[in-house]
Coordinates of C-alpha atoms in Angstrom, one line a residue:
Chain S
X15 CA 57.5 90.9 157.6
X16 CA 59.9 87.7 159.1
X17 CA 63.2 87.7 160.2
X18 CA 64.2 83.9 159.7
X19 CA 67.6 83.1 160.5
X20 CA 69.4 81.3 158.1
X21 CA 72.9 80.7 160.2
X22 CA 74.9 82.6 162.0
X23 CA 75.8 84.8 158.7
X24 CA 72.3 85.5 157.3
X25 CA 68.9 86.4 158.0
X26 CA 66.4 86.0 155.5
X27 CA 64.2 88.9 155.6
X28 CA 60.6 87.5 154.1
X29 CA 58.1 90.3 153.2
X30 CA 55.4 88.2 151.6
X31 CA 54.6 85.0 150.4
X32 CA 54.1 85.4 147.0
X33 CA 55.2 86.0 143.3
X34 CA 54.0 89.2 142.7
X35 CA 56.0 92.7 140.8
X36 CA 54.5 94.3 144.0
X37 CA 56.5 92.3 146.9
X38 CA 59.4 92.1 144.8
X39 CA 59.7 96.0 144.1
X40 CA 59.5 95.6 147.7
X41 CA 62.3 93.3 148.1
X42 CA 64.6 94.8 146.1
X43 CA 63.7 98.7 147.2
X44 CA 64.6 97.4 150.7
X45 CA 68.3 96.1 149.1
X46 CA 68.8 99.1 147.5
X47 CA 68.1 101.2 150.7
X48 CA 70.4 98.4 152.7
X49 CA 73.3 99.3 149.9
X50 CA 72.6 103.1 149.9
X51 CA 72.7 103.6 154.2
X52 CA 75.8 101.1 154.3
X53 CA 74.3 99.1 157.2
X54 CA 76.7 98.0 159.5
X55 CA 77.6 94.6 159.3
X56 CA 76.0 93.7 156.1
X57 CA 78.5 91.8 153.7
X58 CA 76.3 91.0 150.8
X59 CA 72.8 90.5 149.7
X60 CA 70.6 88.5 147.2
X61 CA 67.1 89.7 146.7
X62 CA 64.3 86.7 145.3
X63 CA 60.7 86.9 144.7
X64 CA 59.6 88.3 148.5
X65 CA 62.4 87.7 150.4
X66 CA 66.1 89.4 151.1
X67 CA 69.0 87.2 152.3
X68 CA 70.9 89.1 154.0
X69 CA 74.2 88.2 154.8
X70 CA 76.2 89.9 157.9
X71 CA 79.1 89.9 160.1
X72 CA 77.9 88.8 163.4
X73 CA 81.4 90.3 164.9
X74 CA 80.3 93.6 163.4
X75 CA 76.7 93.6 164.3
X76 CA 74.6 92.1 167.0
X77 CA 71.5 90.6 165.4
X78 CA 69.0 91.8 167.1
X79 CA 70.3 95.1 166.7
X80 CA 70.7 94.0 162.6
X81 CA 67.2 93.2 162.1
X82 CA 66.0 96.3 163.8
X83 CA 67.6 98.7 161.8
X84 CA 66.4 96.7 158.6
X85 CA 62.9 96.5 159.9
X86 CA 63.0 100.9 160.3
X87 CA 64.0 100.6 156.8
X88 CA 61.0 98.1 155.4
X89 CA 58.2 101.0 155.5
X90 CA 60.4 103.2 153.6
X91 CA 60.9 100.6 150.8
X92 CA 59.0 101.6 147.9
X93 CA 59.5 101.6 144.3
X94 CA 59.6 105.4 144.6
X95 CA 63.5 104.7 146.0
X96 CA 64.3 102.9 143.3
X97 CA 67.0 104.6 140.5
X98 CA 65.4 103.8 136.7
X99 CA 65.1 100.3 136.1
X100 CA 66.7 99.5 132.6
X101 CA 65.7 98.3 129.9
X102 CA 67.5 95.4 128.0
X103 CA 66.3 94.0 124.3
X104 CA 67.3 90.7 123.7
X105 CA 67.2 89.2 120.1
X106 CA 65.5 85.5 120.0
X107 CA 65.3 83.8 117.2
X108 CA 62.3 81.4 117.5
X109 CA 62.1 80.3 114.2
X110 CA 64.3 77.8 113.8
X111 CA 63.3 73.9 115.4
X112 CA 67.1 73.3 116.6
X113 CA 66.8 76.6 118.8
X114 CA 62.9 76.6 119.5
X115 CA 62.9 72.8 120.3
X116 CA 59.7 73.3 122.2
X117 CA 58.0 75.7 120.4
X118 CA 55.6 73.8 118.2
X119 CA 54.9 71.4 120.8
X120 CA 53.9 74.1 123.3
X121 CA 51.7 75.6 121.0
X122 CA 49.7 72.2 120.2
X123 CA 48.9 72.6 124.5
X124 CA 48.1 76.1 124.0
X125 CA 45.9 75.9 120.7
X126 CA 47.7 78.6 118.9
X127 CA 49.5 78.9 115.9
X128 CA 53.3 78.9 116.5
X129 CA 53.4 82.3 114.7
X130 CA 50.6 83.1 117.4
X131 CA 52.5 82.2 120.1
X132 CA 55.4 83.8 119.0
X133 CA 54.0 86.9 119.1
X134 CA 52.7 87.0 122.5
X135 CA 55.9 85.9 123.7
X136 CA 57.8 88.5 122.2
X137 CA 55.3 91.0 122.2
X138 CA 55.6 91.3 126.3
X139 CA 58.1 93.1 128.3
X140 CA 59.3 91.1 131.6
X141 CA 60.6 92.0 134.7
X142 CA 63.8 90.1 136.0
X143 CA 63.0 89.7 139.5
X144 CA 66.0 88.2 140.5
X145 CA 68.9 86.7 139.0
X146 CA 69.7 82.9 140.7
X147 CA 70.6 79.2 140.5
X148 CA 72.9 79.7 137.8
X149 CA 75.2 82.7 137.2
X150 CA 73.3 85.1 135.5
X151 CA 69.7 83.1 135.2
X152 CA 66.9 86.0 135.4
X153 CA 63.8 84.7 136.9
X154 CA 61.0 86.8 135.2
X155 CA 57.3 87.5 134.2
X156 CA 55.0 89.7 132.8
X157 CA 53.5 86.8 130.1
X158 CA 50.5 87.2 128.6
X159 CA 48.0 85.1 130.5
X160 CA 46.7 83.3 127.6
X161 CA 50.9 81.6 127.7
X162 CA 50.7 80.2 130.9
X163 CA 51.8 76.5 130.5
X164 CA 52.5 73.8 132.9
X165 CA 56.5 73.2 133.3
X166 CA 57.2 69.9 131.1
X167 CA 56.9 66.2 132.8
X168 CA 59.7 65.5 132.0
X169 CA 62.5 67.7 132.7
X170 CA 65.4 67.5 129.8
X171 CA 68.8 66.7 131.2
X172 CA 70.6 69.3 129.3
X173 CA 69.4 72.8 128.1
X174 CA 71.9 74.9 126.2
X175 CA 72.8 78.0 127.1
X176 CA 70.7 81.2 125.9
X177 CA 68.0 78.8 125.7
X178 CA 64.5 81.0 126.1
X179 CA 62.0 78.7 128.4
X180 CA 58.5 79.8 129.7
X181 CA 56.6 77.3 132.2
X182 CA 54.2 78.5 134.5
X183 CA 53.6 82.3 135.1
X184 CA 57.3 82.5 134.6
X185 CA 59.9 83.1 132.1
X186 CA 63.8 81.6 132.1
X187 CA 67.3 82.3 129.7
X188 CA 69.1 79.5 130.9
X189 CA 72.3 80.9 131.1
X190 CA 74.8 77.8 131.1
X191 CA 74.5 74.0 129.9
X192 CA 71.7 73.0 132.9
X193 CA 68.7 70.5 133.7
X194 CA 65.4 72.1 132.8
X195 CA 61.7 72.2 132.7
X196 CA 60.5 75.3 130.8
X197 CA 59.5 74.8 127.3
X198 CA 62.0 76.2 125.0
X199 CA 60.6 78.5 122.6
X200 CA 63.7 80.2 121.1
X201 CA 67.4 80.9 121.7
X202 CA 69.2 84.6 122.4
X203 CA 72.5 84.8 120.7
X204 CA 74.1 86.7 123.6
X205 CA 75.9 85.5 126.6
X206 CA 73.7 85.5 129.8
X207 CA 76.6 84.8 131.7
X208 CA 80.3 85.0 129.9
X209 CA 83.5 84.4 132.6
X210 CA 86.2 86.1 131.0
X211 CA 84.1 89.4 130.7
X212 CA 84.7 92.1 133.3
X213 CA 81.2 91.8 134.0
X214 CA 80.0 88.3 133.4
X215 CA 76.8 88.5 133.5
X216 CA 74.4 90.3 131.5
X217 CA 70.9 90.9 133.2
X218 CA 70.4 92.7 137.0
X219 CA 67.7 91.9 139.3
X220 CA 64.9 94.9 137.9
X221 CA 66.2 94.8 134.5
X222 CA 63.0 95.4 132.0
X223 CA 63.6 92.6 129.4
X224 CA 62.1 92.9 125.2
X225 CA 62.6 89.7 123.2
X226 CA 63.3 90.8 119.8
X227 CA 62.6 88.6 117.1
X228 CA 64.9 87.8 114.4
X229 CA 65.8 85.3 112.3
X230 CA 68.5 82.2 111.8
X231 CA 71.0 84.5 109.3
X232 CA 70.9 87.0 112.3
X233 CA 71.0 84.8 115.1
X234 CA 74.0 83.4 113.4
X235 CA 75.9 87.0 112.2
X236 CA 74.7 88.3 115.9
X237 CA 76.9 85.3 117.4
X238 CA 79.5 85.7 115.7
X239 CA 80.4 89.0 117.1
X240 CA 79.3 87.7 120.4
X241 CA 82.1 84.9 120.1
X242 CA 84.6 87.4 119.2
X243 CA 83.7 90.0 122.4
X244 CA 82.9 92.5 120.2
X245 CA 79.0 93.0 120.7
X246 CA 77.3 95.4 122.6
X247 CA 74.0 95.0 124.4
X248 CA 71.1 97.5 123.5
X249 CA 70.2 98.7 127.1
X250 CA 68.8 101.9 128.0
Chain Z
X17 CA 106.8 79.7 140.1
X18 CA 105.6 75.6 141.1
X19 CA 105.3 73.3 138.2
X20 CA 102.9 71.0 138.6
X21 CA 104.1 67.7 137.6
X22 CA 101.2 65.8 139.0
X23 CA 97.8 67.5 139.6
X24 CA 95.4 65.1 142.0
X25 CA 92.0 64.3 140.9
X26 CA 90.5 68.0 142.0
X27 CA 93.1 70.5 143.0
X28 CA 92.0 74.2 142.7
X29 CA 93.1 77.7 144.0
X30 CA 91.3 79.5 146.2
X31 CA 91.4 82.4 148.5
X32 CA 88.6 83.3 150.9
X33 CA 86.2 83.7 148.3
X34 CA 84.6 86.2 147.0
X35 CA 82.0 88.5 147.6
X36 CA 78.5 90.5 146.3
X37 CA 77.9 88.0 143.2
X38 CA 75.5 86.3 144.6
X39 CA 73.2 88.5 143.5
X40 CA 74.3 87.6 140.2
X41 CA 73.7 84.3 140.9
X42 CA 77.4 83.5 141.3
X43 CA 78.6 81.8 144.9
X44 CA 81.4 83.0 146.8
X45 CA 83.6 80.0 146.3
X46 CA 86.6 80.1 148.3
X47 CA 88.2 76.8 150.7
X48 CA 85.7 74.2 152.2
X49 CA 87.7 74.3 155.7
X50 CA 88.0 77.8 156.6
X51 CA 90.0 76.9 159.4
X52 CA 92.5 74.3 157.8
X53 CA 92.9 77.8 155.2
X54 CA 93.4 80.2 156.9
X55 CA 96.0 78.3 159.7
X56 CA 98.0 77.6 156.2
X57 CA 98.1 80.9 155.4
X58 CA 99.2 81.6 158.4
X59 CA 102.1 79.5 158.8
X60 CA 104.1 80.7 156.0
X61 CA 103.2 84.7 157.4
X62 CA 100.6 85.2 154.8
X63 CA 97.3 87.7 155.3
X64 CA 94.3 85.5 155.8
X65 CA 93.2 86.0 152.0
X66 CA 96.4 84.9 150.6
X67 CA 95.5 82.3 147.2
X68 CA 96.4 78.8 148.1
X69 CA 95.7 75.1 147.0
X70 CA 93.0 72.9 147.9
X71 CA 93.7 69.3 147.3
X72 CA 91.2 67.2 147.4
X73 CA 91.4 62.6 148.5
X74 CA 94.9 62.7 146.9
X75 CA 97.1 66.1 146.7
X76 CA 99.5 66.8 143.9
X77 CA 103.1 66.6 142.8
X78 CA 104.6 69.9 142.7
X79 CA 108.1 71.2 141.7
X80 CA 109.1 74.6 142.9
X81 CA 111.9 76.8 140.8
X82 CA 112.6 79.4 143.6
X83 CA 113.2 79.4 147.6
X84 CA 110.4 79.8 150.1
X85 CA 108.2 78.5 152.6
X86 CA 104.7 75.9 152.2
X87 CA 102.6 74.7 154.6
X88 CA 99.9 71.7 154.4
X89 CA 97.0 71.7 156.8
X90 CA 93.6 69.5 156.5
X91 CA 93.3 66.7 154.9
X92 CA 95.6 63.9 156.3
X93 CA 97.6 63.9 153.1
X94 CA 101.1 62.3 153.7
X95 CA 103.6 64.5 152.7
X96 CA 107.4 64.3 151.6
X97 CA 109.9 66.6 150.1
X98 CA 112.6 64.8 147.8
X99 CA 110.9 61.8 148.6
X100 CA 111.6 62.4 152.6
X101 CA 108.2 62.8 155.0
X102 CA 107.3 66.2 156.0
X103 CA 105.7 67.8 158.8
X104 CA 102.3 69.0 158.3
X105 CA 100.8 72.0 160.4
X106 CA 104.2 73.3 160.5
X107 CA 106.4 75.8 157.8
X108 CA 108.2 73.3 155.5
X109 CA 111.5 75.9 154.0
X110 CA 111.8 74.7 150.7
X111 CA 114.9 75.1 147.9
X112 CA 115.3 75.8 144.6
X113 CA 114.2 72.2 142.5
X114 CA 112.8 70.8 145.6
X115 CA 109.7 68.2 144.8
X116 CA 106.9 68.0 147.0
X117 CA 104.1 65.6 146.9
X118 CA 101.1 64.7 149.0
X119 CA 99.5 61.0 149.2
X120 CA 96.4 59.9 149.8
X121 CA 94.3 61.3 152.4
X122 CA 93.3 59.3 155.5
X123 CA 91.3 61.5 157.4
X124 CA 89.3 64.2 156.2
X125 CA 88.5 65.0 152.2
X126 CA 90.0 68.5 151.2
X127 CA 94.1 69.9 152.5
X128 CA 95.7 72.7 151.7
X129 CA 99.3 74.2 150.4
X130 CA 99.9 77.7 151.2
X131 CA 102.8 79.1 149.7
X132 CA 104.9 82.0 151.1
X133 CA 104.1 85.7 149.3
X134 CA 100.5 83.5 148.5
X135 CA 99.4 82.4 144.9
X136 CA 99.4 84.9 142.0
X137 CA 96.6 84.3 139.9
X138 CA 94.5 87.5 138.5
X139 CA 91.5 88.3 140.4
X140 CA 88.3 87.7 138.8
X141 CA 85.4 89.6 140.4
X142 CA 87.6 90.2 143.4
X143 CA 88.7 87.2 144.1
X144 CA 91.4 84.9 143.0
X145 CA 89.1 81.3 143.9
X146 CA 88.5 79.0 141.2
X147 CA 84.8 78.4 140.8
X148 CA 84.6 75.3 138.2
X149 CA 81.5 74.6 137.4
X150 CA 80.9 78.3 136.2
X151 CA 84.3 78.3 135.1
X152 CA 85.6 81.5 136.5
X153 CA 88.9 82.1 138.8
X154 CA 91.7 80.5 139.5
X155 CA 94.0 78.9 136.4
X156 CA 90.9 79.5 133.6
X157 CA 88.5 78.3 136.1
X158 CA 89.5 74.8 135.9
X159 CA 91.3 71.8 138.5
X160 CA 94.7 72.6 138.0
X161 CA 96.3 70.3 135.2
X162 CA 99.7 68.6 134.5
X163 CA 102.4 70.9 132.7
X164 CA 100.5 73.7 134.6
X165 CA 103.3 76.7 136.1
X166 CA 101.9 78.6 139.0
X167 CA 103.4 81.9 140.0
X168 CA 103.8 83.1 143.4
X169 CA 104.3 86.7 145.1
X170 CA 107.4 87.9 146.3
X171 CA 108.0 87.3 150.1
X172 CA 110.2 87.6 152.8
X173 CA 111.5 84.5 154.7
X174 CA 109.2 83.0 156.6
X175 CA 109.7 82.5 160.0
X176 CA 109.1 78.9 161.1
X177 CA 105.7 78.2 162.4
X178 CA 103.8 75.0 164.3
X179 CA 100.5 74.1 165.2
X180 CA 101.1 72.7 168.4
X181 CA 98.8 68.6 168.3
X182 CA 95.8 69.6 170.3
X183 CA 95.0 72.0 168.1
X184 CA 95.0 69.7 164.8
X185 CA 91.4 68.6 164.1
X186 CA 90.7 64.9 164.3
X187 CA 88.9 64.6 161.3
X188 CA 88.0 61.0 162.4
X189 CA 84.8 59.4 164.1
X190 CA 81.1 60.9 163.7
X191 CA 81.4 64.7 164.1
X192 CA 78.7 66.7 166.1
X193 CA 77.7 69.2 163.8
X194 CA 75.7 72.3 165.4
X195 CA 73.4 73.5 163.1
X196 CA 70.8 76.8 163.5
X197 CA 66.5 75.7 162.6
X198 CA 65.3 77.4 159.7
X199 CA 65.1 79.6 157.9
X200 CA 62.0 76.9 157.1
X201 CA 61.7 74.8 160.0
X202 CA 58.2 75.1 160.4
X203 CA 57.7 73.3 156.5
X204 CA 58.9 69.9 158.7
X205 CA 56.7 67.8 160.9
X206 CA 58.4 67.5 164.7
X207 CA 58.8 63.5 163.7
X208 CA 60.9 65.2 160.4
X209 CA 62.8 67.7 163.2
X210 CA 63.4 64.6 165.5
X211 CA 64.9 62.9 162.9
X212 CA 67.1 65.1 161.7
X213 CA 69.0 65.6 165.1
X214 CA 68.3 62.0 166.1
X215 CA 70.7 61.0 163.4
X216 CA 73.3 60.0 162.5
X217 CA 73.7 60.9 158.6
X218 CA 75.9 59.4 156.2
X219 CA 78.0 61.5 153.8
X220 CA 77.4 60.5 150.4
X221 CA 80.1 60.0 147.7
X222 CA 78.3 62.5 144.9
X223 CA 79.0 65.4 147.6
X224 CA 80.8 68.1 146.3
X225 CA 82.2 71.5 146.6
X226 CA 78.7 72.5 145.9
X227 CA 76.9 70.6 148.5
X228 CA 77.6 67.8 150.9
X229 CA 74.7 64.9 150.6
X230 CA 73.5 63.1 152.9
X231 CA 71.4 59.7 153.9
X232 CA 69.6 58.8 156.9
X233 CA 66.3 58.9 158.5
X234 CA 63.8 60.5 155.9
X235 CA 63.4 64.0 157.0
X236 CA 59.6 64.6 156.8
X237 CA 57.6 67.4 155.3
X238 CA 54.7 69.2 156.6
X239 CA 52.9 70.2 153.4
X240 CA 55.4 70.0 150.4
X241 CA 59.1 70.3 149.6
X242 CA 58.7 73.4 147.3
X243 CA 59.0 76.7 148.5
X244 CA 58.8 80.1 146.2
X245 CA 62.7 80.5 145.7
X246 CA 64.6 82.4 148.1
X247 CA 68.5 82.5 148.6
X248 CA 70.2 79.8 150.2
X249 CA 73.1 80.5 153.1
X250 CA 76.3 78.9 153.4
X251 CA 75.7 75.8 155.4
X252 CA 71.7 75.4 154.1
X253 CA 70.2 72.2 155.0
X254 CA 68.2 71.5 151.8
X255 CA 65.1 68.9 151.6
X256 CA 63.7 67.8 148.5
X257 CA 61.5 65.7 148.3
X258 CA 62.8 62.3 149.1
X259 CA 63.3 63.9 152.8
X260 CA 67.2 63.2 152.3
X261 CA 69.8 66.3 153.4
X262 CA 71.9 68.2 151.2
X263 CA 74.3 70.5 153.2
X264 CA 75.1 73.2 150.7
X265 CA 78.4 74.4 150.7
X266 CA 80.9 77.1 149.0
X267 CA 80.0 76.2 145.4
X268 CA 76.2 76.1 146.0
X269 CA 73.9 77.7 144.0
X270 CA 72.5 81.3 145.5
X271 CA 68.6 80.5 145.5
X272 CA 66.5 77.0 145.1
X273 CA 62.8 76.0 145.3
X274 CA 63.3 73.6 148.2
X275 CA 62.8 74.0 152.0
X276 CA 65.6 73.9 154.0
X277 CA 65.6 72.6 157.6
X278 CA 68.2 74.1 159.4
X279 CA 71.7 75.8 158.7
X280 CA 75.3 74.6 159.7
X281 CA 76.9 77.3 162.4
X282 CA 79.4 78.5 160.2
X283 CA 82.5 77.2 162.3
X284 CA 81.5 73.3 162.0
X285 CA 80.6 73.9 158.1
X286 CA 84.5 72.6 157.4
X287 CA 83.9 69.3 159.6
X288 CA 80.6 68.4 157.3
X289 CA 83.1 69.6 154.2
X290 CA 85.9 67.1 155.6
X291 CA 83.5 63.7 156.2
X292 CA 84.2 61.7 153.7
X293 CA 81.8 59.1 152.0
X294 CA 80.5 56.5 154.3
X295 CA 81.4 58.2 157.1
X296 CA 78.4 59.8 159.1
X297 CA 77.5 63.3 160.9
X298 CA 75.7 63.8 163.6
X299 CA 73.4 67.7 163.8
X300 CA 72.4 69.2 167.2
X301 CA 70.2 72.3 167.2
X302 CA 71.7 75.8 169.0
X303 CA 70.4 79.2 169.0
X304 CA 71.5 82.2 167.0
X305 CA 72.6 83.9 170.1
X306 CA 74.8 80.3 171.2
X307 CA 75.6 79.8 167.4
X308 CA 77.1 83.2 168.0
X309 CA 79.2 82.5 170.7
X310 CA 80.4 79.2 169.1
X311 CA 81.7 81.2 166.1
X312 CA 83.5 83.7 168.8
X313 CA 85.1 80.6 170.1
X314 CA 86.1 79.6 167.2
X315 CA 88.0 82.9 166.1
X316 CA 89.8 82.6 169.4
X317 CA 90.9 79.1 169.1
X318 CA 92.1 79.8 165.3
X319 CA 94.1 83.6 167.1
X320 CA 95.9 81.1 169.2
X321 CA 96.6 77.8 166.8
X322 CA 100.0 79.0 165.2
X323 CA 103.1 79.4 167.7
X324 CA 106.4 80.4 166.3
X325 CA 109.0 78.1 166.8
X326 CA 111.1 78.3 169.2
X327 CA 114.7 78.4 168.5

């Protein structure tokens, strides 16, 4: 565990240096117990793969005396504190070349079928580990090994949003219009991220993530309700 | 309610910004200068997180239907009611139908027009800032428009209020900006360190509410400009790759990939927001415990920058 000071109104509190579901559960166990004791001081936080920025009143709290009482809380912070992740099933259609723009392309790299490929991808369940660079971008994994792809040499300028990208370990939902190097296999017809909600964005750092697969008729009827704020999320 | 008759190239409401979505990956938003803000606010009797404008190289052309009280801090945006000059850092008492307008800056980037009772636009998350890019807050999370008709709380009269001249920033020159090393200072060689606080840096025009960038001496990596994403503070001194600066500001996104060098002490993060392009920044290195006490000082001065006038 590092305390590295980022400013005088954070402290980024690293407890590993990798991408792994272990650190992370970690990471955001130690958040949750930061939420649930109300540490003084602490204004907000943002959890990422192994570290916790944590952001603070330094009239409120001295930061010495901050980082201590965070570092009596790191032993404790286990998955067992956790409340139930939940479980959110996302349609995708992959089907159809406008939406999948990658998809045929990335499975040429990877030797398989498209059909293949397709159902690896969305026979997987993912883990959003955190939610960042764009409002409401979950950065996730849980891929099946044999889907591991280098991110594309050349990024695309624009990637629409909903847009379903794996490169790497990892997988992305772009979640606005946005530059982008994951290879696109399919689209979601839900909003990632939607201002005029009262919650705008859809995903939470823990959520469990299931793409379902459907096709272009029900990509199209599913957006249609989602246009007129009528659609409702299947999370448990 | 104002009508604005002329908007500027980027005006936007904000209040002090909001709070708990980064996690969502949404940033806090809220006025570049804290200072310049809040002093506004605080001239025309509002609380600290009263909504206000922020006006940015050339301010707008507003025309206000009711009686009350503005004030215009930052920026050094000329400005003139019915076509007669105006104080700035001071209460301006308006009428019914008066016109107020604000030039073009010529020190500094971003001002500010608070408006007695403060700005009523709905709160969105909390907070009544506008956040373009993500399109949330303010008047439908946009720059505010021509034809657009703000509404304002009810208030009392505002007594009049100065800031008295030694306490006006000078926006001017090469500003020292303190900055904290890390939270990845040991990702830069000592020649990459040196360089950074050797200086100077000049301020870029593609900076933005989202970051502030910068060219100068190449800040050099020790092994790589990629790091495994973690979440990036208010005043983050981000290197990619080419070894050029990007302070990240109000706007910025709440995690990257790249190492960042240092981070700007919260009180001097409004001087890096008000350089404008071409003009340059210097960064000198403090402690937490100093960057503390710097940030103490700076409350103090702000307690004791609006007098009431006296009669």
């Amino acid at each position: 565990m590092r305390f590295l000071p980022a400013g005088d109104l954070a402290v980024c509190v690293e407890l590993g240096e990798e991408i792994s579901v272990e650190v992370n559960t970690r990471v955001r166990a130690l958040e949750f117990l930061i939420q649930q004791k109300g540490l003084t001081g602490v204004l907000e936080t943002v959890p990422t793969y192994s570290s916790l920025l944590v952001y603070y009143d330094p009239r409120a709290v001295a930061y010495d005396a901050l980082c201590a009482s965070i570092a009596e809380l790191v032993p404790q912070a286990t998955t067992a504190v956790l409340p139930p992740s939940r479980a959110v099933d996302l349609p995708c259609c992959y089907e159809d070349p406008e939406l999948g723009v990658d998809l045929a392309a990335a499975a040429r790299r990877l030797g398989l079928s498209t059909d293949e490929l397709v159902r690896l991808h969305a026979g997987a369940e993912y883990l959003v580990y955190f939610i960042g660079f764009t409002p409401g971008l979950p950065y996730m994994t849980g891929m099946p090994e044999r889907i591991n792809i280098p991110r594309l040499d050349t990024p695309r300028t624009k990637t629409p949003p909903g847009s379903v990208g794996i490169g790497g370990i990892q997988c992305c939902i772009y979640s606005v219009e946005s530059p982008g190097g994951f290879w696109i296999l399919g689209r979601t017809p839900l909003a990632l991220y939607a201002p005029d909600a009262s919650e705008p964005t859809l995903l939470r750092p823990g959520d469990r993530v299931r793409f379902r697969r459907i096709d272009r008729a029900e990509f199209d009827s599913i957006s249609a309700v989602v246009a007129a704020r009528t659609y409702r999320p299947v999370i448990s | 309610m104002i009508g604005i008759l002329d908007p500027g190239p980027q005006t936007t409401v904000q209040d002090l910004g909001r709070t708990g979505q980064m996690r969502y990956g949404i940033p806090p938003s809220g006025p570049i200068d804290r200072f310049a803000f809040v002093v506004a606010n605080r001239l025309v009797g509002n609380a600290d997180t009263a909504a206000a404008l922020e006006c940015t190289l050339l301010g707008p052309r507003f025309e206000v239907d009711t009686p009350g009280a503005i004030a215009v801090t930052g920026a050094d945006m000329p400005v003139s009611v019915n076509g007669a000059e105006a104080p700035r850092w001071a209460t301006i008492a308006l009428k019914a139908g008066d016109v107020v307008k604000l030039g073009a800056t010529r020190t500094g980037v971003r001002a500010y027009v608070a408006f007695s009772g403060g700005l009523d636009v709905p709160l969105v998350l909390g907070s009544r800032s506008t956040y373009i890019r993500g399109r949330l807050g303010g008047i439908e999370g946009r720059a505010l428009r021509k034809g657009d008709r703000l509404r304002v709380f009810p208030s009392g009269a505002a007594q009049p209020r100065r800031v008295e001249r030694r306490a006006i920033p000078d926006y001017s020159g090469e500003p020292a900006i303190r900055v904290v090393l890390g939270p990845q200072a040991d990702r830069f060689t000592d020649a990459g360190i040196s360089a950074l606080l050797g200086g100077p840096y000049e301020v870029l025009p593609q900076s933005d509410r989202m970051g502030a960038r910068l060219r100068g001496s190449r800040v050099e990596h020790a092994r790589g400009h990629d790091i495994i994403s973690d979440g990036i503070a208010l005043g983050s001194i981000q290197v990619p790759g080419d070894g050029q600066p990007i302070v990240l500001l109000v706007d910025r996104q709440s995690t990257g990939g790249y190492t960042k060098v240092a981070t700007v002490c919260s009180c001097d993060v409004g001087r890096v927001g008000q350089a404008r392009p071409g003009q340059s920044l210097r960064f000198h290195a403090v402690g937490v415990a100093e960057a503390h006490r710097l940030l103490r000082e700076s409350d103090a001065v702000l307690r004791a920058a609006v007098k009431e006038e006296i009669a």
